[in-house]
Every structure is written in C-alpha cells, then in structure tokens.
C-alpha cells in the first residue's frame, strides 16, 4: 500500500485531513541589558506529526498501527515540508486513543472511530 507515513517500514493508512507536520527550532535565548533577545539555534530542527486522526479503522488496522510502537521508539518516514522530500527519524508516540464502535460476539471491538496519535521526534 502506498502511504505518506511509514513506521518501522509499515505503511500506515492515510490520516484524515488536519495532520500537522510541525517543525520546531530550539533556541538557547535570553534578553540582554537592553531587552533585546540574544540567542542561537541549538541542535537541529525537530519534527512532530501532530493530530494524526483516522475517523474509522478496523480493529486490525488500529492494532497494526499500535504494534508499530510496541518498542516505544520507532523509525518513521514521512514527507519533509522543508526539503519537499522524505525524512526518516527516530520518533516515539504520544497518547494513543480510540473509541470502540462495533463489537463482535466475542466482546472484542471489530472497528474503532476517532483513532488518534501524535508522533514526536526524539532529537537524535
């Protein structure tokens, strides 16, 4: 399956509109005696895939996404808006939430709605 986000080599389904690819520049700054900000960039820019949402996933699809983060850290490949190319970084998931929607006869969910996760750059 073609995708725009790969986690540990696994293509995950396209998220709903609203995904934010955040680029943060870390700065070591303060103000001098004249009140002027003085500082400099520290490290490299860091990324966050914010507001990843899937309105509807099968239990199998959601489980696959969650299992990609079973080791907490993951290698994530995604479009880099800075270079308009692919970026691959070590990242970790934020809270992962979903609402069970349909439940099978065995009592286990068969589908989820409003599945959400943020994926955050570790900075390495």
Short mmCIF file of N, CA and C in Angstrom, two decimals:
data_model
loop_
_atom_site.label_atom_id
_atom_site.label_comp_id
_atom_site.label_asym_id
_atom_site.label_seq_id
_atom_site.Cartn_x
_atom_site.Cartn_y
_atom_site.Cartn_z
N UNK A 1 0.84 -1.18 0.00
CA UNK A 1 0.00 0.00 0.00
C UNK A 1 0.89 1.24 0.00
N UNK A 2 0.60 2.17 -0.87
CA UNK A 2 1.29 3.46 -0.87
C UNK A 2 0.78 4.27 0.32
N UNK A 3 1.66 4.98 0.96
CA UNK A 3 1.29 5.76 2.13
C UNK A 3 2.13 7.02 2.18
N UNK A 4 1.82 7.89 3.11
CA UNK A 4 2.66 9.07 3.33
C UNK A 4 3.42 8.97 4.64
N UNK A 5 3.11 7.96 5.46
CA UNK A 5 3.81 7.75 6.72
C UNK A 5 4.10 6.26 6.86
N UNK A 6 5.37 5.97 7.14
CA UNK A 6 5.81 4.59 7.36
C UNK A 6 6.42 4.51 8.75
N UNK A 7 5.99 3.54 9.53
CA UNK A 7 6.52 3.35 10.87
C UNK A 7 7.18 1.98 10.91
N UNK A 8 8.48 1.97 11.16
CA UNK A 8 9.27 0.73 11.12
C UNK A 8 9.04 -0.03 9.83
N UNK A 9 8.93 0.70 8.74
CA UNK A 9 8.73 0.10 7.43
C UNK A 9 7.31 -0.27 7.09
N UNK A 10 6.39 -0.15 8.04
CA UNK A 10 4.99 -0.47 7.81
C UNK A 10 4.24 0.76 7.33
N UNK A 11 3.60 0.65 6.16
CA UNK A 11 2.79 1.75 5.64
C UNK A 11 1.52 1.85 6.47
N UNK A 12 1.28 3.02 7.04
CA UNK A 12 0.04 3.17 7.80
C UNK A 12 -0.97 3.91 6.94
N UNK A 13 -2.27 3.69 7.19
CA UNK A 13 -3.29 4.32 6.35
C UNK A 13 -3.17 5.84 6.35
N UNK A 14 -3.60 6.44 5.24
CA UNK A 14 -3.63 7.89 5.17
C UNK A 14 -4.51 8.43 6.29
N UNK A 15 -4.03 9.43 7.03
CA UNK A 15 -4.86 10.04 8.07
C UNK A 15 -5.88 10.99 7.46
N UNK A 16 -6.82 11.41 8.28
CA UNK A 16 -7.81 12.40 7.85
C UNK A 16 -7.12 13.74 7.64
N UNK A 17 -7.78 14.62 6.96
CA UNK A 17 -7.26 15.99 6.82
C UNK A 17 -7.10 16.59 8.21
N UNK A 18 -6.11 17.44 8.34
CA UNK A 18 -5.86 18.07 9.62
C UNK A 18 -4.52 17.70 10.22
N UNK A 19 -3.83 16.73 9.60
CA UNK A 19 -2.50 16.37 10.06
C UNK A 19 -1.61 17.61 10.01
N UNK A 20 -0.87 17.84 11.09
CA UNK A 20 0.08 18.95 11.13
C UNK A 20 1.49 18.37 11.20
N UNK A 21 2.32 18.74 10.23
CA UNK A 21 3.73 18.37 10.30
C UNK A 21 4.44 19.59 10.86
N UNK A 22 4.78 19.51 12.14
CA UNK A 22 5.39 20.64 12.84
C UNK A 22 6.91 20.57 12.77
N UNK A 23 7.54 21.71 12.54
CA UNK A 23 8.99 21.83 12.56
C UNK A 23 9.34 22.85 13.64
N UNK A 24 10.05 22.40 14.65
CA UNK A 24 10.40 23.27 15.77
C UNK A 24 11.90 23.56 15.77
N UNK A 25 12.25 24.81 15.93
CA UNK A 25 13.64 25.22 16.05
C UNK A 25 13.90 25.53 17.52
N UNK A 26 14.83 24.80 18.11
CA UNK A 26 15.16 25.01 19.51
C UNK A 26 16.19 26.12 19.62
N UNK A 27 15.97 27.04 20.57
CA UNK A 27 16.83 28.20 20.72
C UNK A 27 17.23 28.35 22.17
N UNK A 28 18.50 28.61 22.39
CA UNK A 28 19.02 28.94 23.72
C UNK A 28 19.03 30.46 23.76
N UNK A 29 18.05 31.06 24.43
CA UNK A 29 17.94 32.50 24.35
C UNK A 29 17.69 33.14 25.71
N UNK A 30 17.96 34.41 25.71
CA UNK A 30 17.71 35.25 26.88
C UNK A 30 17.61 36.67 26.35
N UNK A 31 17.49 37.62 27.24
CA UNK A 31 17.48 39.03 26.84
C UNK A 31 18.70 39.72 27.46
N UNK A 32 19.29 40.62 26.69
CA UNK A 32 20.43 41.36 27.22
C UNK A 32 19.94 42.56 28.03
N UNK A 33 20.86 43.41 28.48
CA UNK A 33 20.52 44.55 29.33
C UNK A 33 19.61 45.56 28.62
N UNK A 34 19.60 45.53 27.29
CA UNK A 34 18.73 46.44 26.52
C UNK A 34 17.38 45.81 26.20
N UNK A 35 17.14 44.59 26.69
CA UNK A 35 15.87 43.92 26.43
C UNK A 35 15.78 43.25 25.08
N UNK A 36 16.91 43.14 24.39
CA UNK A 36 16.94 42.53 23.07
C UNK A 36 17.21 41.03 23.24
N UNK A 37 16.44 40.23 22.51
CA UNK A 37 16.65 38.78 22.57
C UNK A 37 17.99 38.44 21.95
N UNK A 38 18.79 37.71 22.70
CA UNK A 38 20.05 37.19 22.19
C UNK A 38 20.00 35.68 22.35
N UNK A 39 20.41 35.00 21.36
CA UNK A 39 20.38 33.55 21.44
C UNK A 39 20.85 32.94 20.15
N UNK A 40 20.87 31.64 20.16
CA UNK A 40 21.28 30.93 18.96
C UNK A 40 20.57 29.59 18.92
N UNK A 41 20.50 29.08 17.71
CA UNK A 41 19.87 27.78 17.49
C UNK A 41 20.71 26.70 18.15
N UNK A 42 20.03 25.77 18.83
CA UNK A 42 20.74 24.63 19.41
C UNK A 42 20.24 23.36 18.75
N UNK A 43 21.16 22.48 18.42
CA UNK A 43 20.78 21.23 17.78
C UNK A 43 20.20 21.45 16.40
N UNK A 44 19.42 20.49 15.98
CA UNK A 44 18.77 20.57 14.67
C UNK A 44 17.28 20.82 14.87
N UNK A 45 16.60 21.19 13.79
CA UNK A 45 15.15 21.31 13.86
C UNK A 45 14.56 19.97 14.24
N UNK A 46 13.49 20.01 15.01
CA UNK A 46 12.82 18.78 15.42
C UNK A 46 11.40 18.77 14.87
N UNK A 47 10.88 17.57 14.67
CA UNK A 47 9.60 17.39 13.99
C UNK A 47 8.58 16.72 14.91
N UNK A 48 7.33 17.00 14.61
CA UNK A 48 6.23 16.33 15.29
C UNK A 48 5.11 16.14 14.26
N UNK A 49 4.63 14.90 14.16
CA UNK A 49 3.46 14.63 13.34
C UNK A 49 2.27 14.75 14.29
N UNK A 50 1.65 15.90 14.24
CA UNK A 50 0.63 16.26 15.21
C UNK A 50 -0.77 16.06 14.62
N UNK A 51 -1.66 15.63 15.47
CA UNK A 51 -3.07 15.47 15.09
C UNK A 51 -3.29 14.42 14.00
N UNK A 52 -2.59 13.29 14.13
CA UNK A 52 -2.88 12.15 13.25
C UNK A 52 -4.21 11.56 13.71
N UNK A 53 -5.19 11.58 12.82
CA UNK A 53 -6.53 11.10 13.17
C UNK A 53 -7.05 10.23 12.03
N UNK A 54 -7.66 9.13 12.41
CA UNK A 54 -8.38 8.27 11.47
C UNK A 54 -9.81 8.19 11.97
N UNK A 55 -10.77 8.68 11.20
CA UNK A 55 -12.16 8.65 11.67
C UNK A 55 -12.71 7.24 11.86
N UNK A 56 -12.17 6.28 11.11
CA UNK A 56 -12.73 4.93 11.13
C UNK A 56 -11.65 3.93 10.74
N UNK A 57 -11.34 2.99 11.62
CA UNK A 57 -10.39 1.92 11.30
C UNK A 57 -10.93 0.59 11.78
N UNK A 58 -10.58 -0.46 11.07
CA UNK A 58 -10.90 -1.80 11.58
C UNK A 58 -10.01 -2.05 12.79
N UNK A 59 -10.40 -2.98 13.62
CA UNK A 59 -9.59 -3.33 14.79
C UNK A 59 -8.21 -3.81 14.34
N UNK A 60 -8.15 -4.50 13.21
CA UNK A 60 -6.87 -4.98 12.69
C UNK A 60 -5.97 -3.82 12.28
N UNK A 61 -6.52 -2.82 11.59
CA UNK A 61 -5.72 -1.67 11.18
C UNK A 61 -5.19 -0.90 12.40
N UNK A 62 -6.05 -0.66 13.39
CA UNK A 62 -5.63 0.09 14.58
C UNK A 62 -4.58 -0.70 15.36
N UNK A 63 -4.77 -2.00 15.45
CA UNK A 63 -3.80 -2.85 16.14
C UNK A 63 -2.45 -2.80 15.45
N UNK A 64 -2.44 -2.81 14.13
CA UNK A 64 -1.19 -2.74 13.38
C UNK A 64 -0.45 -1.45 13.67
N UNK A 65 -1.17 -0.33 13.68
CA UNK A 65 -0.55 0.96 13.99
C UNK A 65 0.03 0.94 15.40
N UNK A 66 -0.74 0.46 16.36
CA UNK A 66 -0.28 0.43 17.75
C UNK A 66 0.92 -0.48 17.92
N UNK A 67 0.93 -1.62 17.24
CA UNK A 67 2.05 -2.56 17.36
C UNK A 67 3.34 -1.99 16.78
N UNK A 68 3.23 -1.05 15.85
CA UNK A 68 4.44 -0.39 15.32
C UNK A 68 5.22 0.31 16.42
N UNK A 69 4.54 0.67 17.51
CA UNK A 69 5.18 1.37 18.61
C UNK A 69 5.37 0.48 19.84
N UNK A 70 5.33 -0.82 19.66
CA UNK A 70 5.44 -1.73 20.80
C UNK A 70 6.80 -1.61 21.49
N UNK A 71 7.82 -1.20 20.76
CA UNK A 71 9.14 -0.98 21.36
C UNK A 71 9.35 0.47 21.76
N UNK A 72 8.29 1.25 21.77
CA UNK A 72 8.25 2.68 22.09
C UNK A 72 8.90 3.51 21.00
N UNK A 73 10.22 3.41 20.83
CA UNK A 73 10.87 4.16 19.76
C UNK A 73 10.63 3.47 18.43
N UNK A 74 10.51 4.28 17.39
CA UNK A 74 10.27 3.72 16.06
C UNK A 74 10.98 4.58 15.03
N UNK A 75 11.30 3.97 13.90
CA UNK A 75 11.84 4.70 12.76
C UNK A 75 10.66 5.12 11.90
N UNK A 76 10.52 6.42 11.69
CA UNK A 76 9.36 6.94 10.98
C UNK A 76 9.84 7.70 9.73
N UNK A 77 9.20 7.39 8.61
CA UNK A 77 9.49 8.05 7.34
C UNK A 77 8.25 8.83 6.93
N UNK A 78 8.44 10.11 6.62
CA UNK A 78 7.30 10.98 6.33
C UNK A 78 7.76 12.12 5.41
N UNK A 79 6.82 12.84 4.78
CA UNK A 79 7.20 13.96 3.91
C UNK A 79 7.74 15.13 4.74
N UNK A 80 8.89 15.64 4.32
CA UNK A 80 9.51 16.78 5.00
C UNK A 80 9.14 18.05 4.25
N UNK A 81 8.37 18.93 4.87
CA UNK A 81 7.98 20.16 4.16
C UNK A 81 9.15 21.10 3.92
N UNK A 82 10.24 20.95 4.65
CA UNK A 82 11.40 21.82 4.48
C UNK A 82 12.11 21.52 3.16
N UNK A 83 12.30 20.23 2.86
CA UNK A 83 13.03 19.84 1.65
C UNK A 83 12.12 19.34 0.53
N UNK A 84 10.85 19.14 0.84
CA UNK A 84 9.89 18.52 -0.08
C UNK A 84 10.38 17.15 -0.54
N UNK A 85 11.01 16.46 0.40
CA UNK A 85 11.48 15.09 0.17
C UNK A 85 11.07 14.24 1.36
N UNK A 86 11.62 13.05 1.44
CA UNK A 86 11.32 12.16 2.57
C UNK A 86 12.28 12.42 3.72
N UNK A 87 11.77 12.31 4.93
CA UNK A 87 12.56 12.45 6.16
C UNK A 87 12.39 11.16 6.95
N UNK A 88 13.47 10.64 7.49
CA UNK A 88 13.41 9.44 8.34
C UNK A 88 14.06 9.78 9.67
N UNK A 89 13.29 9.62 10.75
CA UNK A 89 13.76 9.98 12.09
C UNK A 89 13.36 8.92 13.11
N UNK A 90 14.12 8.88 14.19
CA UNK A 90 13.72 8.09 15.36
C UNK A 90 12.68 8.92 16.11
N UNK A 91 11.52 8.32 16.35
CA UNK A 91 10.42 9.04 16.97
C UNK A 91 9.72 8.15 18.00
N UNK A 92 8.83 8.76 18.76
CA UNK A 92 8.04 7.99 19.73
C UNK A 92 6.60 8.49 19.70
N UNK A 93 5.65 7.65 20.11
CA UNK A 93 4.25 8.06 20.07
C UNK A 93 3.84 8.81 21.34
N UNK A 94 2.93 9.74 21.17
CA UNK A 94 2.26 10.34 22.31
C UNK A 94 1.10 9.43 22.71
N UNK A 95 0.15 9.97 23.44
CA UNK A 95 -1.03 9.17 23.81
C UNK A 95 -1.72 8.65 22.56
N UNK A 96 -2.22 7.45 22.67
CA UNK A 96 -2.95 6.82 21.57
C UNK A 96 -4.37 6.56 22.05
N UNK A 97 -5.35 7.13 21.37
CA UNK A 97 -6.74 6.98 21.80
C UNK A 97 -7.62 6.53 20.65
N UNK A 98 -8.68 5.83 20.99
CA UNK A 98 -9.67 5.40 20.01
C UNK A 98 -10.95 5.03 20.74
N UNK A 99 -12.06 5.12 20.05
CA UNK A 99 -13.36 4.75 20.61
C UNK A 99 -13.83 3.44 19.97
N UNK A 100 -13.99 2.37 20.76
CA UNK A 100 -14.56 1.15 20.19
C UNK A 100 -15.96 1.47 19.65
N UNK A 101 -16.26 1.00 18.44
CA UNK A 101 -17.55 1.33 17.84
C UNK A 101 -18.42 0.09 17.65
N UNK A 102 -17.92 -0.86 16.91
CA UNK A 102 -18.64 -2.11 16.76
C UNK A 102 -17.92 -3.18 17.53
N UNK A 103 -18.70 -4.04 18.19
CA UNK A 103 -18.14 -5.12 19.00
C UNK A 103 -18.69 -6.43 18.47
N UNK A 104 -17.80 -7.43 18.35
CA UNK A 104 -18.21 -8.73 17.85
C UNK A 104 -18.86 -9.57 18.95
N UNK A 105 -19.32 -10.74 18.56
CA UNK A 105 -19.98 -11.64 19.52
C UNK A 105 -19.04 -12.07 20.64
N UNK A 106 -17.75 -12.02 20.38
CA UNK A 106 -16.77 -12.41 21.41
C UNK A 106 -16.49 -11.28 22.39
N UNK A 107 -17.13 -10.12 22.18
CA UNK A 107 -16.95 -8.98 23.08
C UNK A 107 -15.79 -8.08 22.71
N UNK A 108 -15.04 -8.43 21.66
CA UNK A 108 -13.90 -7.61 21.24
C UNK A 108 -14.33 -6.64 20.14
N UNK A 109 -13.77 -5.44 20.15
CA UNK A 109 -14.12 -4.48 19.10
C UNK A 109 -13.71 -5.00 17.72
N UNK A 110 -14.54 -4.72 16.73
CA UNK A 110 -14.21 -5.04 15.34
C UNK A 110 -13.83 -3.78 14.57
N UNK A 111 -14.27 -2.62 15.07
CA UNK A 111 -13.96 -1.33 14.45
C UNK A 111 -13.83 -0.27 15.53
N UNK A 112 -13.02 0.74 15.21
CA UNK A 112 -12.82 1.89 16.11
C UNK A 112 -13.09 3.16 15.32
N UNK A 113 -13.48 4.20 16.04
CA UNK A 113 -13.60 5.51 15.41
C UNK A 113 -12.76 6.51 16.20
N UNK A 114 -12.46 7.62 15.55
CA UNK A 114 -11.67 8.69 16.17
C UNK A 114 -10.35 8.20 16.76
N UNK A 115 -9.62 7.44 15.97
CA UNK A 115 -8.31 6.94 16.38
C UNK A 115 -7.30 8.08 16.25
N UNK A 116 -6.50 8.30 17.31
CA UNK A 116 -5.60 9.46 17.32
C UNK A 116 -4.25 9.10 17.91
N UNK A 117 -3.21 9.74 17.37
CA UNK A 117 -1.85 9.62 17.91
C UNK A 117 -1.02 10.81 17.41
N UNK A 118 -0.07 11.23 18.21
CA UNK A 118 0.96 12.18 17.78
C UNK A 118 2.27 11.41 17.75
N UNK A 119 3.14 11.74 16.81
CA UNK A 119 4.43 11.07 16.71
C UNK A 119 5.50 12.15 16.85
N UNK A 120 6.40 11.96 17.82
CA UNK A 120 7.30 13.03 18.25
C UNK A 120 8.76 12.64 18.04
N UNK A 121 9.53 13.53 17.49
CA UNK A 121 10.96 13.38 17.24
C UNK A 121 11.71 13.26 18.55
N UNK A 122 12.63 12.31 18.66
CA UNK A 122 13.42 12.16 19.89
C UNK A 122 14.63 13.10 19.88
N UNK A 123 14.96 13.69 18.74
CA UNK A 123 16.04 14.65 18.69
C UNK A 123 17.40 14.08 18.34
N UNK A 124 17.47 12.78 18.13
CA UNK A 124 18.77 12.18 17.78
C UNK A 124 19.05 12.32 16.30
#
